[in-house]
């Protein structure tokens, strides 16, 4: 994977030293909070309900074992022994003390990590397919391009004060696991008719208050044109984007108010001019970056240990059915480690679990780990013969829950348990749904289902693109949960439809249960997923299940 | 013209160093226990106390006035968000609920 060169290292160290001085000046009173706030946000430090929170970027979700161990060390030394992995492939520490943060940042720099541009109106951490470099369906590993974008956007002088934050996602697969259509810019690798690799460029997607699915601004952008084209898009946005109204400042509003055709024309103008200014240095850089992402040498060995373990152990079989994905090397598998044990906080890992994952990556996984936007951890390259041992180790540490892609594999943002912007809690709802369906023993029967929960309209929990989305609101001083149905974050992206009035906290889980039981009765066969059934039948039968008393009133 | 009656309030903020919730007491201290807070029933006093709080940027961050109710043991929260601030998160025994 990419390791910092001297320039990267010096840059990050200098930023830590600057921030250390700023923290000192804040503590001795020479900086006011108004002066300090933008500085701490630039370094990923937020103030939440109960404490500060440090958000650390995990570029394109890739970590090695040394980095994972360092995160565990930081969690133990300066936090409460755990970390929270987020939908943007970041990790958040929920309990740092202000005076300790510079030391935490230095410890991160020791392993080539930082918290820069995890906040503010800048280009944020670039996210990527969490199966990048491993997936069988991939055209190319998208991470070299993601790294190129990271280098281009980090501290880019023109783009430190954009109208609003800016998020880019990249995927190298036709199956979109990176939610590219819900990003300010989404990049999907494609090949043109001649077989040359390039990108389909999507622009103006986003969730939040005004959810929108991105539109195609360019159906085929040659690979070499990527940076000048991105720079053209961000420049047009920087000029046209609204700064008068925070709620209208994201590029999705700019694109929809300008119209995609006119927006594209502006971009093309600037692009023609910029293309000449990029003299190929970016392509040289890309070629160098690509070398550090060279695929590991995959081992050839018998896989009968795996076949035997499957034949003999139902628990192992169930786990391997659910948590493994197809690897591009035939004897390998991609392992998704669930951070969603029934009743646990989605996305949380203890420092012990982090160390176990680091050890497994080192022993069995070519030293690679990934964090998914679905808040799980991935061992991207495991030889099938090692899977029984990997499974046994995971099981000993509460990491072998066989639920990937199922009803208890819920995305939940921190909500009002931590987040200062929240209007209601998300975590307890996720915990209750997972626990309830575990009791019912229906999870595997229900099959593929994505529930996503946000604790406010900002939609960090991606509720709009959940097959079932839940949005926590404050209705007259009481927590209230609104349900959306039929959302989809993949290549067939769609914004979910609001089902009707919200439910109080003690009624939301029974409502979800009614909804699921209705689906089980409505599906044509066990392989018809919730989303397929919803697309076939529409909202009405599901609405009837959610609001039975209304139905009864109609019938009366 | 009658004005809306003033609902009782407390001054609250986050501590600068730890970041946790604190409340202003009658004797000008910052307490971690909301029940020790000063319950303010007069609007002019409330404004005055808030200014006093804002003038301490080296001790607290983001001071604000918020509705509170009087209880047997002192002021208590009237909104769930403020109730969470007196306890800590609901997913772990962390924060004020375990005396941290
Ligand atoms: S969706 Fe709202 S509550 Fe949840 S993390 Fe984002 S801002 Fe906070």
XYZ file of C-alpha atoms and ligand atoms in Angstrom:
664
model
C 0.000 0.000 0.000
C 0.966 3.651 -0.245
C 3.508 4.794 2.325
C 4.217 8.427 3.036
C 7.214 9.901 1.269
C 9.391 12.521 2.983
C 7.193 15.311 1.730
C 3.981 13.780 3.123
C 5.654 13.068 6.444
C 7.129 16.556 6.827
C 3.796 18.130 5.912
C 1.828 16.128 8.466
C 4.426 16.685 11.212
C 4.394 20.403 10.574
C 0.623 20.485 10.832
C 0.752 18.637 14.161
C 3.345 21.094 15.499
C 1.182 24.029 14.418
C -1.862 22.520 16.068
C 0.067 21.805 19.265
C 0.906 25.498 19.507
C -2.713 26.414 18.787
C -4.004 24.095 21.539
C -1.504 25.604 23.982
C -2.688 29.078 23.099
C -6.319 28.046 23.468
C -5.669 26.571 26.902
C -3.724 29.580 28.157
C -6.538 31.840 26.982
C -4.748 33.665 24.164
C -7.119 32.175 21.556
C -10.879 32.479 21.948
C -13.176 29.633 20.962
C -14.277 31.610 17.900
C -10.669 31.812 16.794
C -9.828 28.240 17.755
C -12.877 26.420 16.381
C -11.953 26.614 12.687
C -8.420 25.550 13.572
C -9.501 22.501 15.540
C -12.019 21.521 12.864
C -9.266 21.640 10.248
C -7.567 19.004 12.347
C -10.633 16.809 12.769
C -11.426 17.841 16.336
C -15.120 18.295 17.105
C -16.914 19.102 20.344
C -19.855 16.783 20.911
C -22.448 16.310 23.644
C -20.253 14.678 26.285
C -16.695 15.265 25.104
C -14.428 16.180 22.224
C -14.315 13.803 19.274
C -11.330 13.224 17.020
C -12.117 12.093 13.491
C -9.228 10.367 11.759
C -9.163 9.822 8.011
C -8.637 6.334 6.674
C -8.039 7.223 3.022
C -10.089 4.954 0.753
C -10.645 2.741 3.778
C -7.232 1.070 3.577
C -5.146 0.229 6.651
C -2.197 -2.043 7.369
C -1.688 -3.975 10.593
C 0.717 -1.420 12.086
C -1.832 1.329 11.573
C -4.641 -0.747 13.089
C -2.453 -1.510 16.123
C -1.691 2.175 16.506
C -5.412 2.990 16.470
C -5.811 0.399 19.258
C -2.968 1.995 21.204
C -4.528 5.446 20.825
C -7.894 4.080 21.973
C -6.291 2.629 25.099
C -3.985 5.480 25.963
C -6.158 8.520 25.287
C -9.696 7.243 24.890
C -11.916 4.569 26.436
C -10.497 1.518 24.707
C -12.587 1.549 21.554
C -13.113 3.379 18.285
C -16.108 4.009 16.046
C -15.822 3.352 12.296
C -18.032 5.664 10.265
C -19.906 5.635 6.959
C -17.123 7.743 5.472
C -14.490 5.118 6.233
C -13.123 7.254 9.050
C -12.544 6.303 12.662
C -13.795 8.482 15.494
C -12.511 8.595 19.035
C -15.296 9.794 21.306
C -13.493 10.799 24.497
C -10.205 12.628 23.923
C -9.125 15.423 26.241
C -8.155 18.647 24.525
C -4.610 18.690 25.862
C -3.957 15.119 24.618
C -5.014 15.655 21.022
C -1.629 16.851 19.687
C -0.036 13.682 21.103
C -2.728 11.589 19.443
C -2.019 13.310 16.137
C 1.711 12.677 16.532
C 0.992 9.009 17.209
C -1.069 8.924 14.017
C 1.716 10.589 12.038
C 4.047 7.821 13.254
C 2.045 5.405 11.095
C 1.315 7.762 8.206
C -2.147 8.879 9.298
C -3.795 12.198 10.065
C -7.070 13.986 10.707
C -6.617 16.774 8.156
C -9.635 17.730 6.041
C -11.994 15.494 7.949
C -14.005 18.662 8.547
C -14.553 22.086 7.059
C -15.557 23.194 3.587
C -12.817 21.265 1.856
C -12.461 18.100 -0.189
C -12.916 15.394 2.419
C -11.424 11.925 2.765
C -11.802 10.179 -0.608
C -13.794 6.987 -0.205
C -13.548 3.868 -2.330
C -15.001 0.428 -2.829
C -13.967 -1.532 0.272
C -13.256 -4.570 -1.893
C -10.823 -2.557 -4.031
C -7.883 -4.545 -5.307
C -9.537 -7.827 -4.389
C -12.983 -8.025 -5.981
C -13.553 -10.512 -8.785
C -15.777 -8.040 -10.640
C -13.247 -5.213 -10.706
C -11.909 -3.490 -13.835
C -8.981 -2.006 -11.939
C -7.996 -1.197 -8.373
C -9.443 2.325 -7.814
C -7.111 3.148 -4.918
C -4.156 4.564 -6.910
C -6.572 7.081 -8.393
C -8.040 7.740 -4.946
C -4.530 8.355 -3.607
C -3.778 10.687 -6.509
C -6.953 12.613 -5.670
C -5.952 12.683 -2.003
C -2.574 14.202 -2.865
C -4.093 16.689 -5.289
C -6.842 17.799 -2.894
C -4.867 17.871 0.376
C -4.111 21.496 1.179
C -5.049 22.504 -2.394
C -4.789 26.303 -2.068
C -7.860 27.043 -4.173
C -10.111 24.549 -2.437
C -9.728 25.283 1.275
C -12.791 27.524 1.398
C -15.347 25.928 -0.870
C -18.984 26.951 -0.473
C -19.485 23.710 1.470
C -17.848 20.349 2.185
C -17.054 18.177 -0.813
C -17.041 14.395 -0.996
C -15.612 12.175 -3.708
C -16.050 8.398 -4.027
C -14.391 6.014 -6.484
C -15.204 2.495 -7.564
C -13.439 0.180 -9.983
C -16.351 -2.236 -10.259
C -19.605 -2.170 -12.160
C -21.272 -3.269 -8.904
C -21.223 -0.042 -6.963
C -20.285 -0.691 -3.344
C -19.059 2.871 -2.775
C -22.419 4.706 -3.068
C -20.877 6.860 -5.813
C -24.270 8.218 -6.836
C -24.765 9.880 -3.461
C -21.513 11.859 -3.603
C -20.625 15.353 -4.794
C -18.494 13.599 -7.380
C -18.710 9.882 -8.045
C -16.208 8.109 -10.268
C -16.961 4.732 -11.804
C -14.274 3.016 -13.824
C -15.507 1.895 -17.203
C -13.983 0.863 -20.499
C -14.888 2.453 -23.794
C -15.643 0.494 -26.954
C -11.943 0.310 -27.750
C -11.306 -1.258 -24.332
C -9.455 1.749 -22.923
C -10.002 2.413 -19.214
C -11.671 5.634 -18.149
C -14.326 6.993 -15.837
C -17.990 7.649 -15.870
C -18.126 10.913 -13.925
C -21.171 11.595 -11.786
C -21.872 14.924 -10.184
C -24.315 16.459 -7.747
C -25.361 13.509 -5.670
C -25.861 13.814 -1.951
C -28.128 12.919 0.934
C -28.973 15.268 3.783
C -31.809 17.762 3.724
C -32.290 17.611 -0.060
C -31.366 14.095 -1.176
C -30.366 13.765 -4.820
C -28.968 11.061 -7.036
C -25.947 12.222 -9.023
C -26.223 12.874 -12.752
C -23.750 11.778 -15.384
C -21.664 14.761 -16.431
C -19.287 12.717 -18.558
C -19.970 9.194 -19.791
C -16.365 8.439 -20.626
C -13.452 10.478 -19.353
C -10.054 9.099 -20.386
C -7.954 8.190 -17.369
C -5.243 10.744 -18.116
C -7.754 13.614 -18.008
C -8.977 12.902 -14.512
C -7.288 15.598 -12.422
C -7.821 18.528 -14.818
C -11.444 17.457 -15.174
C -11.970 17.213 -11.407
C -10.265 20.549 -10.969
C -12.610 22.030 -13.578
C -15.691 20.706 -11.761
C -14.551 21.965 -8.380
C -13.574 25.348 -9.868
C -16.994 25.817 -11.458
C -18.593 24.885 -8.167
C -16.282 27.244 -6.292
C -17.504 30.089 -8.540
C -21.191 29.229 -8.922
C -21.875 27.517 -5.608
C -24.074 29.532 -3.279
C -22.484 31.036 -0.222
C -25.586 32.920 0.916
C -27.442 29.925 2.269
C -25.791 26.967 3.970
C -28.661 24.691 2.970
C -28.227 25.529 -0.711
C -24.459 25.482 -0.819
C -23.721 21.887 -1.822
C -22.892 21.161 -5.458
C -26.120 19.162 -5.848
C -28.035 22.449 -5.551
C -25.625 24.237 -7.912
C -26.102 21.513 -10.512
C -29.853 21.387 -10.161
C -30.236 25.181 -10.216
C -27.818 25.626 -13.128
C -29.011 22.572 -15.025
C -26.653 19.714 -15.856
C -26.128 20.834 -19.483
C -25.114 24.358 -18.631
C -23.001 23.131 -15.735
C -21.259 20.706 -18.098
C -20.597 23.500 -20.599
C -18.901 25.580 -17.884
C -16.818 22.595 -16.843
C -15.793 21.860 -20.424
C -14.664 25.470 -20.930
C -12.410 25.415 -17.907
C -11.266 21.885 -18.634
C -10.042 22.800 -22.134
C -7.889 25.457 -20.577
C -6.691 23.394 -17.603
C -5.807 20.328 -19.600
C -2.872 22.211 -21.082
C -1.627 23.162 -17.634
C -1.377 19.589 -16.446
C 1.840 18.656 -18.163
C 1.767 14.980 -17.393
C 3.326 15.257 -13.955
C 0.108 13.868 -12.507
C 0.407 10.815 -14.722
C 3.986 10.283 -13.585
C 2.806 10.505 -9.997
C 0.018 8.066 -10.705
C 2.460 5.583 -12.208
C 4.564 5.796 -9.050
C 1.547 5.445 -6.789
C 0.392 2.422 -8.755
C 3.582 0.593 -7.864
C 2.805 0.857 -4.168
C -0.599 -0.706 -4.797
C 0.776 -3.677 -6.734
C -1.277 -6.745 -5.894
C 0.325 -9.199 -3.463
C 1.619 -12.478 -4.864
C -1.277 -14.809 -4.373
C -0.431 -18.254 -3.098
C -1.431 -21.421 -4.860
C -2.305 -24.171 -2.414
C -4.944 -26.827 -1.806
C -8.255 -25.618 -0.375
C -9.553 -28.903 1.061
C -9.192 -27.595 4.633
C -11.825 -25.036 3.703
C -14.093 -27.573 1.991
C -13.835 -29.935 4.961
C -14.587 -27.203 7.483
C -17.675 -26.274 5.488
C -18.842 -29.849 5.319
C -18.311 -30.435 9.014
C -19.251 -27.196 10.727
C -22.685 -25.612 10.234
C -21.616 -22.435 12.028
C -18.573 -22.060 9.795
C -20.697 -22.815 6.754
C -23.255 -20.184 7.702
C -20.519 -17.612 8.316
C -18.746 -18.416 5.046
C -22.043 -18.227 3.138
C -22.745 -14.765 4.515
C -19.441 -13.043 5.162
C -17.258 -14.077 2.205
C -17.147 -12.413 -1.193
C -15.658 -13.508 -4.483
C -11.950 -12.762 -4.825
C -10.213 -12.258 -8.153
C -7.775 -15.066 -7.290
C -9.701 -18.336 -7.385
C -8.268 -19.825 -4.159
C -8.794 -16.654 -2.169
C -11.769 -15.038 -0.475
C -12.635 -11.554 0.739
C -13.633 -11.747 4.400
C -16.016 -9.158 5.815
C -15.714 -9.073 9.586
C -18.974 -7.931 11.107
C -18.844 -5.111 13.658
C -22.570 -5.691 14.165
C -22.845 -8.414 16.788
C -26.522 -8.497 17.746
C -27.114 -5.757 20.297
C -23.694 -4.139 19.850
C -23.072 -0.577 18.623
C -22.722 -0.661 14.817
C -19.181 0.184 13.762
C -17.528 0.009 17.181
C -14.418 -2.090 17.752
C -12.575 -2.500 21.040
C -8.816 -2.084 21.124
C -8.493 -5.861 21.645
C -10.579 -6.512 18.562
C -8.454 -4.064 16.567
C -5.313 -5.923 17.616
C -6.863 -9.287 16.710
C -7.766 -7.919 13.284
C -4.255 -6.546 12.858
C -2.761 -9.944 13.771
C -5.052 -11.753 11.348
C -4.175 -9.335 8.574
C -0.510 -9.859 9.223
C -0.648 -13.646 9.464
C -3.250 -14.456 6.841
C -4.125 -11.334 4.888
C -1.024 -9.878 3.166
C -1.081 -7.201 5.876
C -4.154 -5.469 4.471
C -7.345 -4.280 6.117
C -10.228 -2.227 4.811
C -12.992 -0.285 6.503
C -16.318 -0.295 4.696
C -18.817 2.539 4.611
C -21.166 -0.073 6.032
C -19.061 0.088 9.203
C -17.439 -3.335 8.971
C -13.797 -4.404 8.648
C -12.529 -6.353 5.664
C -9.632 -8.770 5.281
C -9.373 -8.443 1.511
C -6.994 -11.290 0.690
C -7.349 -14.539 2.642
C -6.395 -17.890 1.163
C -9.318 -20.272 1.546
C -7.245 -22.857 3.412
C -6.698 -20.273 6.182
C -10.355 -19.447 6.619
C -11.130 -22.033 9.343
C -8.387 -20.612 11.537
C -9.363 -17.019 10.786
C -12.952 -17.875 11.684
C -11.972 -19.557 14.957
C -9.939 -16.528 16.016
C -12.719 -14.113 15.083
C -15.230 -16.201 17.030
C -13.065 -16.091 20.161
C -13.215 -12.298 20.052
C -16.869 -11.681 19.284
C -16.136 -10.944 15.640
C -17.721 -13.902 13.854
C -21.324 -12.736 13.553
C -22.688 -14.210 10.314
C -24.873 -11.318 9.249
C -23.253 -9.366 6.399
C -25.929 -7.840 4.185
C -28.697 -9.067 6.491
C -31.220 -7.218 8.625
C -28.886 -6.812 11.628
C -26.007 -5.465 9.507
C -27.375 -1.984 10.163
C -25.677 1.304 9.416
C -26.286 3.717 12.266
C -24.731 7.125 12.772
C -23.715 8.099 16.329
C -26.961 10.054 16.749
C -27.830 11.789 20.000
C -25.726 9.447 22.069
C -22.747 11.526 20.911
C -23.471 13.966 18.109
C -24.252 17.581 18.961
C -26.326 18.034 15.786
C -28.613 15.056 16.402
C -32.359 15.335 16.822
C -32.748 11.785 18.210
C -30.729 8.679 19.026
C -29.845 6.091 16.368
C -27.726 3.492 18.168
C -30.393 2.104 20.546
C -32.797 1.623 17.625
C -30.166 -0.374 15.725
C -29.413 -2.413 18.830
C -33.090 -3.193 19.415
C -33.823 -4.176 15.813
C -30.801 -6.498 15.699
C -31.679 -8.068 19.042
C -35.324 -8.515 18.113
C -34.690 -10.269 14.789
C -32.046 -12.444 16.413
C -34.706 -13.578 18.919
C -37.150 -14.265 16.100
C -34.471 -16.359 14.302
C -35.715 -14.906 11.032
C -32.597 -13.119 9.872
C -31.351 -15.671 7.324
C -34.848 -16.352 6.087
C -35.413 -12.628 5.415
C -32.230 -12.470 3.346
C -30.598 -9.406 1.812
C -31.844 -6.267 3.524
C -30.213 -2.963 4.302
C -31.498 -0.878 7.188
C -29.838 2.504 7.606
C -30.460 4.894 10.488
C -29.629 8.590 10.871
C -30.081 10.700 13.978
C -30.906 13.856 12.033
C -31.617 15.228 8.585
C -27.883 15.381 7.763
C -28.186 11.698 6.893
C -24.727 10.451 7.899
C -26.450 7.082 8.369
C -27.477 7.097 4.651
C -31.119 6.454 5.562
C -32.348 7.705 2.160
C -30.586 4.836 0.403
C -31.531 2.130 2.896
C -34.021 -0.464 1.693
C -35.548 0.582 4.970
C -34.403 3.986 6.146
C -35.037 5.344 9.611
C -34.644 9.013 10.462
C -34.708 10.142 14.077
C -36.428 13.471 14.704
C -37.495 15.627 17.616
C -41.263 15.967 17.518
C -42.425 18.349 20.227
C -39.695 17.279 22.611
C -40.024 13.528 22.032
C -37.850 11.226 19.889
C -39.740 10.220 16.770
C -38.683 7.941 13.924
C -39.674 8.384 10.301
C -39.503 5.444 7.893
C -38.501 5.579 4.215
C -38.759 2.572 1.939
C -37.182 1.404 -1.299
C -33.918 3.333 -1.122
C -30.875 1.892 -2.870
C -27.237 3.016 -2.744
C -25.830 0.829 -5.520
C -25.550 1.258 -9.300
C -29.375 1.204 -9.368
C -29.456 4.051 -6.835
C -32.726 5.471 -5.670
C -33.905 7.738 -2.865
C -36.344 6.008 -0.537
C -39.970 7.071 -0.305
C -41.375 8.391 2.952
C -43.918 5.886 4.233
C -46.001 8.188 6.449
C -45.987 9.719 9.906
C -43.153 8.811 12.272
C -43.224 6.459 15.237
C -42.289 7.105 18.856
C -39.175 5.272 20.089
C -41.110 2.415 21.681
C -43.164 1.782 18.543
C -40.516 1.836 15.822
C -39.190 -1.701 16.337
C -42.681 -3.308 16.325
C -43.433 -1.264 13.180
C -40.329 -2.656 11.458
C -41.353 -6.135 12.564
C -44.809 -5.713 10.976
C -43.148 -4.477 7.809
C -40.853 -7.496 7.587
C -43.594 -10.007 8.347
C -45.659 -8.396 5.595
C -42.720 -8.770 3.184
C -42.341 -12.459 4.054
C -45.987 -12.926 3.137
C -45.772 -10.856 -0.046
C -42.606 -12.165 -1.679
C -43.105 -14.495 -4.625
C -40.359 -16.887 -3.594
C -37.637 -16.970 -0.919
C -35.093 -15.439 -3.298
C -37.142 -12.334 -4.019
C -35.457 -9.710 -1.829
C -37.239 -7.046 0.157
C -36.171 -4.430 -2.383
C -37.363 -6.501 -5.338
C -40.711 -7.111 -3.678
C -41.008 -3.417 -2.903
C -40.203 -2.501 -6.505
C -42.779 -4.972 -7.790
C -45.598 -3.926 -5.455
C -44.886 -0.323 -4.509
C -45.539 1.396 -1.226
C -49.194 0.477 -0.581
C -48.984 -3.022 0.991
C -46.018 -1.992 3.122
C -47.779 1.137 4.257
C -50.745 -0.965 5.266
C -48.454 -3.095 7.418
C -46.853 -0.057 9.027
C -50.148 1.656 9.833
C -52.712 -1.094 10.522
C -55.004 1.179 12.560
C -55.397 3.513 9.558
C -56.376 0.552 7.418
C -58.898 -0.504 10.050
C -60.322 3.035 10.129
C -60.710 2.975 6.336
C -62.486 -0.350 6.404
C -64.891 0.753 9.119
C -49.798 43.358 25.376
C -48.833 40.424 27.516
C -45.458 38.788 27.113
C -44.965 35.059 27.132
C -44.105 33.941 30.658
C -40.410 33.230 31.156
C -39.695 29.520 31.606
C -37.025 28.744 34.215
C -33.552 28.180 32.792
C -30.022 27.148 33.608
C -26.754 28.192 32.001
C -24.857 25.247 30.573
C -21.709 24.719 28.483
C -18.924 22.235 27.823
C -15.730 22.292 29.853
C -12.794 23.528 27.793
C -10.325 20.800 28.748
C -12.516 17.681 29.086
C -15.348 18.772 26.823
C -18.042 17.405 29.137
C -21.276 19.136 30.125
C -21.167 21.662 32.936
C -23.710 23.987 34.557
C -23.320 27.374 36.212
C -24.031 27.538 39.947
C -25.357 30.421 41.974
C -21.943 30.939 43.576
C -20.252 31.264 40.144
C -18.776 27.770 39.948
C -19.141 25.301 37.106
C -20.621 22.012 38.282
C -20.773 18.569 36.622
C -24.024 17.867 38.486
C -27.002 19.694 37.033
C -28.840 19.488 40.353
C -26.351 21.998 41.762
C -27.064 24.505 39.001
C -28.678 27.868 39.550
C -32.294 27.764 38.360
C -32.964 31.182 36.899
C -36.553 32.415 36.915
C -36.036 35.969 35.729
C -35.221 36.903 32.157
C -32.944 39.832 32.981
C -30.976 37.683 35.410
C -30.722 34.962 32.769
C -29.192 37.342 30.227
C -26.796 38.608 32.813
C -25.694 35.094 33.854
C -25.177 34.085 30.235
C -22.897 37.071 29.663
C -20.995 36.085 32.778
C -20.552 32.577 31.340
C -19.514 33.743 27.889
C -16.855 35.900 29.516
C -15.011 32.744 30.655
C -13.648 31.343 27.375
C -10.660 29.821 29.143
C -12.955 27.624 31.272
C -15.974 26.710 29.156
C -17.038 26.486 25.507
C -20.377 27.269 23.890
C -22.379 28.512 26.883
C -26.152 28.726 26.361
C -29.381 29.134 28.296
C -31.715 26.172 28.317
C -35.086 25.336 29.852
C -34.993 23.407 33.098
C -37.464 22.187 35.683
C -37.212 22.452 39.397
C -37.156 19.130 41.223
C -36.760 17.829 44.774
C -33.012 17.664 44.459
C -32.501 20.734 42.326
C -32.938 21.679 38.676
C -33.488 18.921 36.136
C -33.639 18.805 32.331
C -36.906 19.396 30.516
C -35.767 18.157 27.093
C -34.334 14.716 26.313
C -31.173 16.159 24.789
C -30.386 17.922 28.050
C -31.262 14.751 29.958
C -28.651 12.840 27.927
C -26.101 15.519 28.746
C -26.611 14.850 32.457
C -25.976 11.097 31.966
C -23.797 10.221 28.973
C -24.432 7.881 26.044
C -26.985 5.071 26.228
C -24.826 2.401 24.576
C -22.052 2.250 27.194
C -21.729 3.035 30.884
C -19.497 5.996 30.133
C -19.610 9.608 31.200
C -21.564 11.151 34.051
C -23.820 8.148 34.698
C -20.768 6.361 36.136
C -19.316 9.422 37.802
C -16.778 10.236 35.073
S -26.874 12.186 10.785
Fe -27.053 13.875 12.201
S -27.023 12.842 14.188
Fe -26.170 11.420 12.759
S -23.958 11.783 12.865
Fe -24.780 12.983 11.141
S -25.116 14.986 12.019
Fe -24.943 13.567 13.742
